[in-house]
Coordinates of C-alpha atoms and ligand atoms in Angstrom, one line a residue:
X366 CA 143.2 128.2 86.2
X367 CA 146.5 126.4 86.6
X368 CA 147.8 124.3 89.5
X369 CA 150.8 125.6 91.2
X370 CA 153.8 124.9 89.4
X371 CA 156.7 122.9 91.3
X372 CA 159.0 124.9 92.8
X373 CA 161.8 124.1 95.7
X374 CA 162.7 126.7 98.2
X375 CA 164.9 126.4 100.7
X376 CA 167.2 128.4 103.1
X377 CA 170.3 128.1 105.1
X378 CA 171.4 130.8 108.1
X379 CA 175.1 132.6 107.7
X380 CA 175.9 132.1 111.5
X381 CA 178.6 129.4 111.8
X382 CA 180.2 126.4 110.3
X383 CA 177.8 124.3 108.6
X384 CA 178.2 120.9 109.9
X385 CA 177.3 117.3 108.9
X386 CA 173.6 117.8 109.8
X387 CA 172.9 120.8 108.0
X388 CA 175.0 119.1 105.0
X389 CA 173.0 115.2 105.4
X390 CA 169.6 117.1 106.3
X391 CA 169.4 119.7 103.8
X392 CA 171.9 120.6 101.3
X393 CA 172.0 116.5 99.8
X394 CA 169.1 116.8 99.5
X395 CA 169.2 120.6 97.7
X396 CA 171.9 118.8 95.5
X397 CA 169.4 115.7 94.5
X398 CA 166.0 117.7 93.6
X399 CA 167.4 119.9 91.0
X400 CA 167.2 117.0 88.0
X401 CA 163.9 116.9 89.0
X402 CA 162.6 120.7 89.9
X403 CA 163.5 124.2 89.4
X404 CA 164.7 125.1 92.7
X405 CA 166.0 128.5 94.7
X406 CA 168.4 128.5 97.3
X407 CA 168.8 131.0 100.0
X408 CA 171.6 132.4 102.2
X409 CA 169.0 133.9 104.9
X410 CA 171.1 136.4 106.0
X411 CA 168.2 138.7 107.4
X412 CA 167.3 135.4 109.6
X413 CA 170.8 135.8 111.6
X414 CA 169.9 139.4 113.1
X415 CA 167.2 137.8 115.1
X416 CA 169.1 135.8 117.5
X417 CA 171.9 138.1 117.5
X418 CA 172.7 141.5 116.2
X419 CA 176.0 142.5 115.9
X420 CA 178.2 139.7 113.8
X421 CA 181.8 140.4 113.6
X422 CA 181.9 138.9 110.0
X423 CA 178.3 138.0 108.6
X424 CA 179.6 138.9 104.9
X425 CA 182.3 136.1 105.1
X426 CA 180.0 134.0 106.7
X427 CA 177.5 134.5 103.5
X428 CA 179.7 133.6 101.1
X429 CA 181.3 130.9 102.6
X430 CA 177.3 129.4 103.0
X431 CA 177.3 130.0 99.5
X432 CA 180.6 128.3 98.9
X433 CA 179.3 125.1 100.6
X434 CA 176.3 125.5 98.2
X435 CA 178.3 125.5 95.2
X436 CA 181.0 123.1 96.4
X437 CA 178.1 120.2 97.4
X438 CA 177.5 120.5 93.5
X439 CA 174.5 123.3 93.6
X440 CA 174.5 124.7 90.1
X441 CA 173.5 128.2 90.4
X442 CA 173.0 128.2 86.4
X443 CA 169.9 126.4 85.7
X444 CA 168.9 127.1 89.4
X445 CA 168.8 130.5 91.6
X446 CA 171.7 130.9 94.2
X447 CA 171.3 134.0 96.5
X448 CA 171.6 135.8 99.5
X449 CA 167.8 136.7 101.2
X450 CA 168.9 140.9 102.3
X451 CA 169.3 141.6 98.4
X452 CA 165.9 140.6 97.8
X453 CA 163.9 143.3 100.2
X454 CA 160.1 141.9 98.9
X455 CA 161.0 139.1 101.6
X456 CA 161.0 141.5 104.1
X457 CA 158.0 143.4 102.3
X458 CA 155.6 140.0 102.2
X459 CA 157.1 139.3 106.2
X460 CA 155.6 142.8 107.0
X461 CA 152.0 141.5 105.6
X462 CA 152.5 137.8 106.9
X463 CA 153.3 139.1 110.8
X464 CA 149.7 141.2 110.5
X465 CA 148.6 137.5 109.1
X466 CA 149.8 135.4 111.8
X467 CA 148.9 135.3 115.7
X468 CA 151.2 136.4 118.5
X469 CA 150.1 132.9 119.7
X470 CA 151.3 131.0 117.0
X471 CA 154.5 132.3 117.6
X472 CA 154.9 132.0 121.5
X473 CA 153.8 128.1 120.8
X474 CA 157.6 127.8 118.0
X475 CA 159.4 125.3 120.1
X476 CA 162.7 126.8 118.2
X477 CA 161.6 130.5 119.9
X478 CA 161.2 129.0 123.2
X479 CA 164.8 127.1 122.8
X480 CA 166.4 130.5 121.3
X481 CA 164.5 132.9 123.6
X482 CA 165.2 130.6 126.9
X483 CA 163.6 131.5 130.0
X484 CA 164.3 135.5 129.5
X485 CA 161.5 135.6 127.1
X486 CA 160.5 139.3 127.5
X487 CA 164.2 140.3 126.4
X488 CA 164.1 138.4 123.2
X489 CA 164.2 140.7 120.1
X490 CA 160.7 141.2 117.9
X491 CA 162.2 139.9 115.4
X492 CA 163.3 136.2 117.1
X493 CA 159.6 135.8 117.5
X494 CA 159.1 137.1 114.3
X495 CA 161.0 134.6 112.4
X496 CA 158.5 132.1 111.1
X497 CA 156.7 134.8 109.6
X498 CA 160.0 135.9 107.6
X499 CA 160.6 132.6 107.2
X500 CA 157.2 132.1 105.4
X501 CA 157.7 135.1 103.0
X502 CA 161.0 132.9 102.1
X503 CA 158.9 130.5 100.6
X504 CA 155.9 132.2 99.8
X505 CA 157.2 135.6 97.9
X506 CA 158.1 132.7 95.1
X507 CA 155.0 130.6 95.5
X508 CA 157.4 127.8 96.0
X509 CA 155.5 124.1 96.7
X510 CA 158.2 122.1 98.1
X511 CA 161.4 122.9 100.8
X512 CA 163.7 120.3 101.8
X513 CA 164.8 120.6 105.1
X514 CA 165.7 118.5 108.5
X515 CA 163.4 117.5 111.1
X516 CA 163.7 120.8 113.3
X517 CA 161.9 123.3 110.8
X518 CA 158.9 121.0 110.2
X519 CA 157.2 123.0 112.7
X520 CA 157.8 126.5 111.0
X521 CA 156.4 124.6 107.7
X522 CA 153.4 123.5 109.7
X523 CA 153.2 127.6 110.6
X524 CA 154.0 128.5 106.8
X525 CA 150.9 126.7 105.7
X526 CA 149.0 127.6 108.1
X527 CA 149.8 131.5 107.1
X528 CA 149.3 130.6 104.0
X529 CA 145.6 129.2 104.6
X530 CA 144.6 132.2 106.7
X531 CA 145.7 134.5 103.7
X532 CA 144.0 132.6 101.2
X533 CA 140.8 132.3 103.4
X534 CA 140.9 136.0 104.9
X535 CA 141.6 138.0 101.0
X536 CA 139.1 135.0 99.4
X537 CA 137.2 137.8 97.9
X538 CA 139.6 139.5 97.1
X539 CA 141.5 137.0 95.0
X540 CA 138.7 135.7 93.4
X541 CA 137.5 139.4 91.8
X542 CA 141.3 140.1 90.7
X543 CA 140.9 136.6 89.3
X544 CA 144.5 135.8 90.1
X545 CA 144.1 132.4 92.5
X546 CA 144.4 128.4 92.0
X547 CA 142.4 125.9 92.1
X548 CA 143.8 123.9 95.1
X549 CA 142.5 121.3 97.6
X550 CA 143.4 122.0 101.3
X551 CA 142.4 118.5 103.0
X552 CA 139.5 117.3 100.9
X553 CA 138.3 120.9 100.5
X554 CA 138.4 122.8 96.8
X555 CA 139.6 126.1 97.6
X556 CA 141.0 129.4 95.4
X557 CA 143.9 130.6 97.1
X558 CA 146.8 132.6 95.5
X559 CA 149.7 130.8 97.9
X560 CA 150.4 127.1 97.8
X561 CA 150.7 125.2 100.9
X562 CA 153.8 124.5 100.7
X563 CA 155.1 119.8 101.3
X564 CA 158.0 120.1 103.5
X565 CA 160.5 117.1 102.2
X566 CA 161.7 115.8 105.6
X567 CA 163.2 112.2 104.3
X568 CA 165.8 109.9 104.5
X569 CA 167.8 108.1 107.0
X570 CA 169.8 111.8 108.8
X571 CA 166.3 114.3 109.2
X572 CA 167.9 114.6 112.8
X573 CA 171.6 114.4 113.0
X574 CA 172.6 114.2 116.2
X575 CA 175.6 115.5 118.8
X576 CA 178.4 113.1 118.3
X577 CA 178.6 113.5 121.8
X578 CA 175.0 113.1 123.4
X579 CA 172.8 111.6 120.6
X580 CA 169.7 113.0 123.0
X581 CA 170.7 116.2 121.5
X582 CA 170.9 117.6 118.0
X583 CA 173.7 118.1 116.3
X584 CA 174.5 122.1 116.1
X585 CA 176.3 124.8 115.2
X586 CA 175.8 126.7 118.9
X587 CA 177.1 123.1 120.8
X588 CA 180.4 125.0 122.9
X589 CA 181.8 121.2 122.1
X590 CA 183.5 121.1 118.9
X591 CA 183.9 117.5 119.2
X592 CA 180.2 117.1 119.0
X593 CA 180.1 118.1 115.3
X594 CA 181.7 117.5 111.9
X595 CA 182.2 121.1 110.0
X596 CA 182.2 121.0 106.4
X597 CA 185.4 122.8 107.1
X598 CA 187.3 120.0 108.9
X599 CA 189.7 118.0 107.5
X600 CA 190.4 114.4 107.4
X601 CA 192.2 114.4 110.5
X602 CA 189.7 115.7 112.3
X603 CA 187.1 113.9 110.9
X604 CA 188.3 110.5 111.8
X605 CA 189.4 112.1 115.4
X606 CA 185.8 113.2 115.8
X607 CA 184.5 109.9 114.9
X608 CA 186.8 107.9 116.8
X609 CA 185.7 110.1 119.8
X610 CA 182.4 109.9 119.1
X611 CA 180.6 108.8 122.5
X612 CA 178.7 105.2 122.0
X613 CA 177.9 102.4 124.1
X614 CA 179.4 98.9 124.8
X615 CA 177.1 96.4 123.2
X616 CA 178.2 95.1 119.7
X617 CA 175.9 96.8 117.1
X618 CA 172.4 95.2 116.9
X619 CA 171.6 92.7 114.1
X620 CA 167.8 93.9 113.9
X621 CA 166.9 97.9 113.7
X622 CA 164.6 97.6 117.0
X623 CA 168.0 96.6 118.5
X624 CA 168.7 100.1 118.5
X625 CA 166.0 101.6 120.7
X626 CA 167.2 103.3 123.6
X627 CA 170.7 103.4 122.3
X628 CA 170.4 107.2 120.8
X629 CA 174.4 107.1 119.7
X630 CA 174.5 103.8 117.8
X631 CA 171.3 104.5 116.2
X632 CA 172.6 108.1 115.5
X633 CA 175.9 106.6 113.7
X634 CA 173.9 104.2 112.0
X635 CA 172.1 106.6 110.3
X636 CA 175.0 108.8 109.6
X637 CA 176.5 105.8 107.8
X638 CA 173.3 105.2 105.8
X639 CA 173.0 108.9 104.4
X640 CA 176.3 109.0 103.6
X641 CA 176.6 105.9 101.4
X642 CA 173.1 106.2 100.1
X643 CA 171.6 103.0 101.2
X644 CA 169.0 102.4 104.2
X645 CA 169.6 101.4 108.0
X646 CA 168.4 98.2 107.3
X647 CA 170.8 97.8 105.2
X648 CA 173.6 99.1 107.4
X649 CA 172.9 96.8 110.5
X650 CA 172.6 94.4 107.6
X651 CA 176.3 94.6 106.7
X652 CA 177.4 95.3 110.9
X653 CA 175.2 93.8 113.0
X654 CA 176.9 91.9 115.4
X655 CA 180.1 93.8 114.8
X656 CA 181.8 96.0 117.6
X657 CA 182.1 100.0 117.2
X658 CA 186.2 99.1 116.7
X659 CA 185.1 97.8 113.8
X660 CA 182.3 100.2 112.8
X661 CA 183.8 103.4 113.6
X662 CA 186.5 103.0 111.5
X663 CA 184.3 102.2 108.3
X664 CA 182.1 105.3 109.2
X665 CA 185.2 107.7 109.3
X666 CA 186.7 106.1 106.1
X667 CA 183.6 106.5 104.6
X668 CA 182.9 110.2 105.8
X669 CA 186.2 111.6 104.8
X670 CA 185.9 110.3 101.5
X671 CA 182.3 111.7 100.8
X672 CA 183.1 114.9 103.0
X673 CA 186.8 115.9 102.1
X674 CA 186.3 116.6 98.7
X675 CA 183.6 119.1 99.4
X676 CA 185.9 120.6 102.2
X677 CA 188.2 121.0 99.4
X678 CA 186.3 122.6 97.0
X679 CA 184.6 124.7 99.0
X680 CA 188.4 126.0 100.2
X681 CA 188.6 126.5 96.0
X682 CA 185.9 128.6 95.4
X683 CA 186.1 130.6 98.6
X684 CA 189.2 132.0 97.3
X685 CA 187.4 133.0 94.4
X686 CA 185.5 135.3 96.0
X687 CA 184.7 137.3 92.9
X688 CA 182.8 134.2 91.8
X689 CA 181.0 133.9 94.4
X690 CA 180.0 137.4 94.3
X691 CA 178.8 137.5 91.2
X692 CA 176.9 133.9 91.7
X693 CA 174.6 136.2 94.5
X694 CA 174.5 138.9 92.5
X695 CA 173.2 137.3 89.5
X696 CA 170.8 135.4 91.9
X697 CA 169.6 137.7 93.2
X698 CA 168.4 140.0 90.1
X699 CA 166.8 136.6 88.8
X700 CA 165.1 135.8 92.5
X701 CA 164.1 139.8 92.7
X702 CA 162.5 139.5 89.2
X703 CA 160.3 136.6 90.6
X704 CA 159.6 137.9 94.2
X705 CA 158.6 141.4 92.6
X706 CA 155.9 139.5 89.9
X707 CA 153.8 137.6 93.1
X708 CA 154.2 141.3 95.1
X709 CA 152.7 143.1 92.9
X710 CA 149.9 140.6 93.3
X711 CA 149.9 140.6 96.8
X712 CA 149.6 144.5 96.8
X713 CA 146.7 144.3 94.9
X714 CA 144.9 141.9 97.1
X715 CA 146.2 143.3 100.3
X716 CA 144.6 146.7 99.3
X717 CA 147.8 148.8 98.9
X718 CA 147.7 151.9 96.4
X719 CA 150.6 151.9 93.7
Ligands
TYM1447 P1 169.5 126.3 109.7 O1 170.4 127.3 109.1 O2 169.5 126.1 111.1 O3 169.8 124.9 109.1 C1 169.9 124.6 107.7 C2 169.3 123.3 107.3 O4 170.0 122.3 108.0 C3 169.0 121.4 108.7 N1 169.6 120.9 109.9 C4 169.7 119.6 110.2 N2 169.3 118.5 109.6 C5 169.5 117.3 110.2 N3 170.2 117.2 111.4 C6 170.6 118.3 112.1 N4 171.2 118.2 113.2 C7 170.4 119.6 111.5 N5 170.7 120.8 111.9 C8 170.2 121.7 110.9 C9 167.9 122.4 109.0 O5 166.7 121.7 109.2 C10 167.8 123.2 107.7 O6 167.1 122.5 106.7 N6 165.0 128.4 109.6 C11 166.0 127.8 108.8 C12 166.5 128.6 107.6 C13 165.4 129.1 106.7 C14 164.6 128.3 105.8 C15 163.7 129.3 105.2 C16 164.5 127.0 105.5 C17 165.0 130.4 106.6 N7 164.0 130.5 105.7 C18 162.8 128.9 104.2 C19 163.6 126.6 104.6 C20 162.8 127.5 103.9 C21 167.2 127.5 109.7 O7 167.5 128.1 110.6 O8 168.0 126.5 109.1

């Protein structure tokens, strides 16, 4: 019996611009693990119903995702670039996982409770639902590690724990088909046939926040433009958003606990260290001492250079929309062929006749 082999899952939502968060939180990070692991990378397109039904243009919206991908230097060759509705065993494993998981563990998802908002009761099933699809995400692939920001750490906390409750509740089960790993969960040996899966929440941006409260997390829903860099913006607007970007009046700190209580400083900071790939340290290193005139500046200089290209490329391959067709097409076959091997486990664990 075999340990799990690495794997890196992750997925992104079609509803939106994808913003500097999204890009310093997740998709550098999607860009960096792929010397290192295999890795599979979702447009969760079945993920946008929940909040909202209707979308006036959730097709465009899932290719310009995939764009971004592509244009952030995913390579959907040696890797698996697709969109999550052509794939239908996600939805298949989400069935088994929401007869897995407790209505409790749901109503506890602080991201339900935001989404939902005080109107609980008129929420759709499938809002409360989420965690559970988003588990079959990573699951239906047996994947062992998903970058991500700081906000889905709980629905990783919620994957494992589905993940534990399968392995414990079909233990039999998996152990007469034969078909489970050897795996530890805490200091216990255990069988189990899913992984529980090490979120990769690192780095100086895990929480990008509003530009213009940095008490609240930068996002695509903020009404305030202002309070977010698109991928799509251009360098004007970059530096204008930067230059705009709410702070305080003190000079920059020349120590990091300088910047407790002073959520928009520490907020550029890190911005500044994820985009030129060195640490805050070193950052207040370099500016401590030096007035936000003189930071902000740097920081736009440096974030049009990193970010415009991208914006550019992604513009490139947009038009191409052939390309980027046939990137989630091809993905898709090669992400069904994988889904369909650990379902046809699952069925036979589960109990279901075929
Ligand atoms: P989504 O589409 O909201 O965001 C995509 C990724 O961007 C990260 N992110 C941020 N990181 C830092 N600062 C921010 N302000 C910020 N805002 C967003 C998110 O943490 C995420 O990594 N539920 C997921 C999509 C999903 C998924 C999955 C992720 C569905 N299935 C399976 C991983 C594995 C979501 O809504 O991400």
């Amino acid at each position: 019996m075999t340990a799990f082999k690495p794997l890196v899952f992750s997925g992104v939502q079609p509803t939106g611009n994808l913003h500097l968060g999204n890009y310093l939180g997740a998709l550098t990070k999607f860009v960096a693990l792929q010397d290192s692991h295999d890795c599979i990378y979702c447009v969760v397109d079945m993920h946008s119903i929940t909040a909202q039904l209707v979308h006036a243009d959730l097709i465009e919206q899932t290719r310009s995702i995939t764009a971004a991908f592509l244009a952030s230097g995913i390579d959907p060759k040696k890797h698996i670039v697709f969109n999550q509705s052509r794939v239908p065993q996600h939805a298949e494993l989400a069935w088994i996982f929401n007869c897995v998981a407790r209505i409790g563990w749901m109503n506890r998802m602080t991201q339900f409770k935001d989404k939902a908002g005080k109107d609980r009761e008129n929420a759709s099933l499938g809002l409360l639902a989420y965690p559970s699809l988003m588990a079959a995400d990573i699951l239906v692939y047996r994947a062992t590690h998903v970058p991500v920001g700081d906000d889905q750490k709980q629905h990783l906390e919620l994957t494992r724990d589905i993940a534990t409750k399968f392995n414990n509740d079909f233990s039999g089960r998996i152990a007469d088909l034969g078909i489970g790993v050897d795996m530890m969960n805490g200091d216990e040996k255990v069988n189990g046939f899913f992984p529980l899966t090490e979120p990769l929440i690192e780095g100086p941006a895990t929480r990008v926040m509003s530009l213009r409260d940095g008490t609240k997390k930068m996002s695509k829903s903020d009404p305030s433009d202002l309070s977010r860099i698109n991928l799509t913006d251009d360098a004007d607007e970059i530096s204008k958003k930067i230059r705009k970007a709410k702070t305080d009046p003190e000079a920059l700190p020349s120590e990091l606990d300088g910047l407790k209580d002073r959520p928009e400083a520490e907020n550029l900071v890190g911005i500044f260290a994820a985009l030129s790939g060195v640490t805050r340290e070193q950052v207040i290193a370099d500016f401590g001492g030096q007035q936000f005139s003189v930071f902000k500046p740097a920081l736009a200089e440096l974030a049009v250079e990193k970010l415009a290209p991208i914006s550019a490329e992604m513009r490139r391959i947009s038009d191409d929309r052939a390309y980027v067709d046939a990137v989630l097409r091809d993905g898709g076959e090669r992400a069904g062929a994988l889904a369909e091997a650990t379902m046809k486990d699952v069925r036979r664990i589960v109990g279901f006749l075929h």
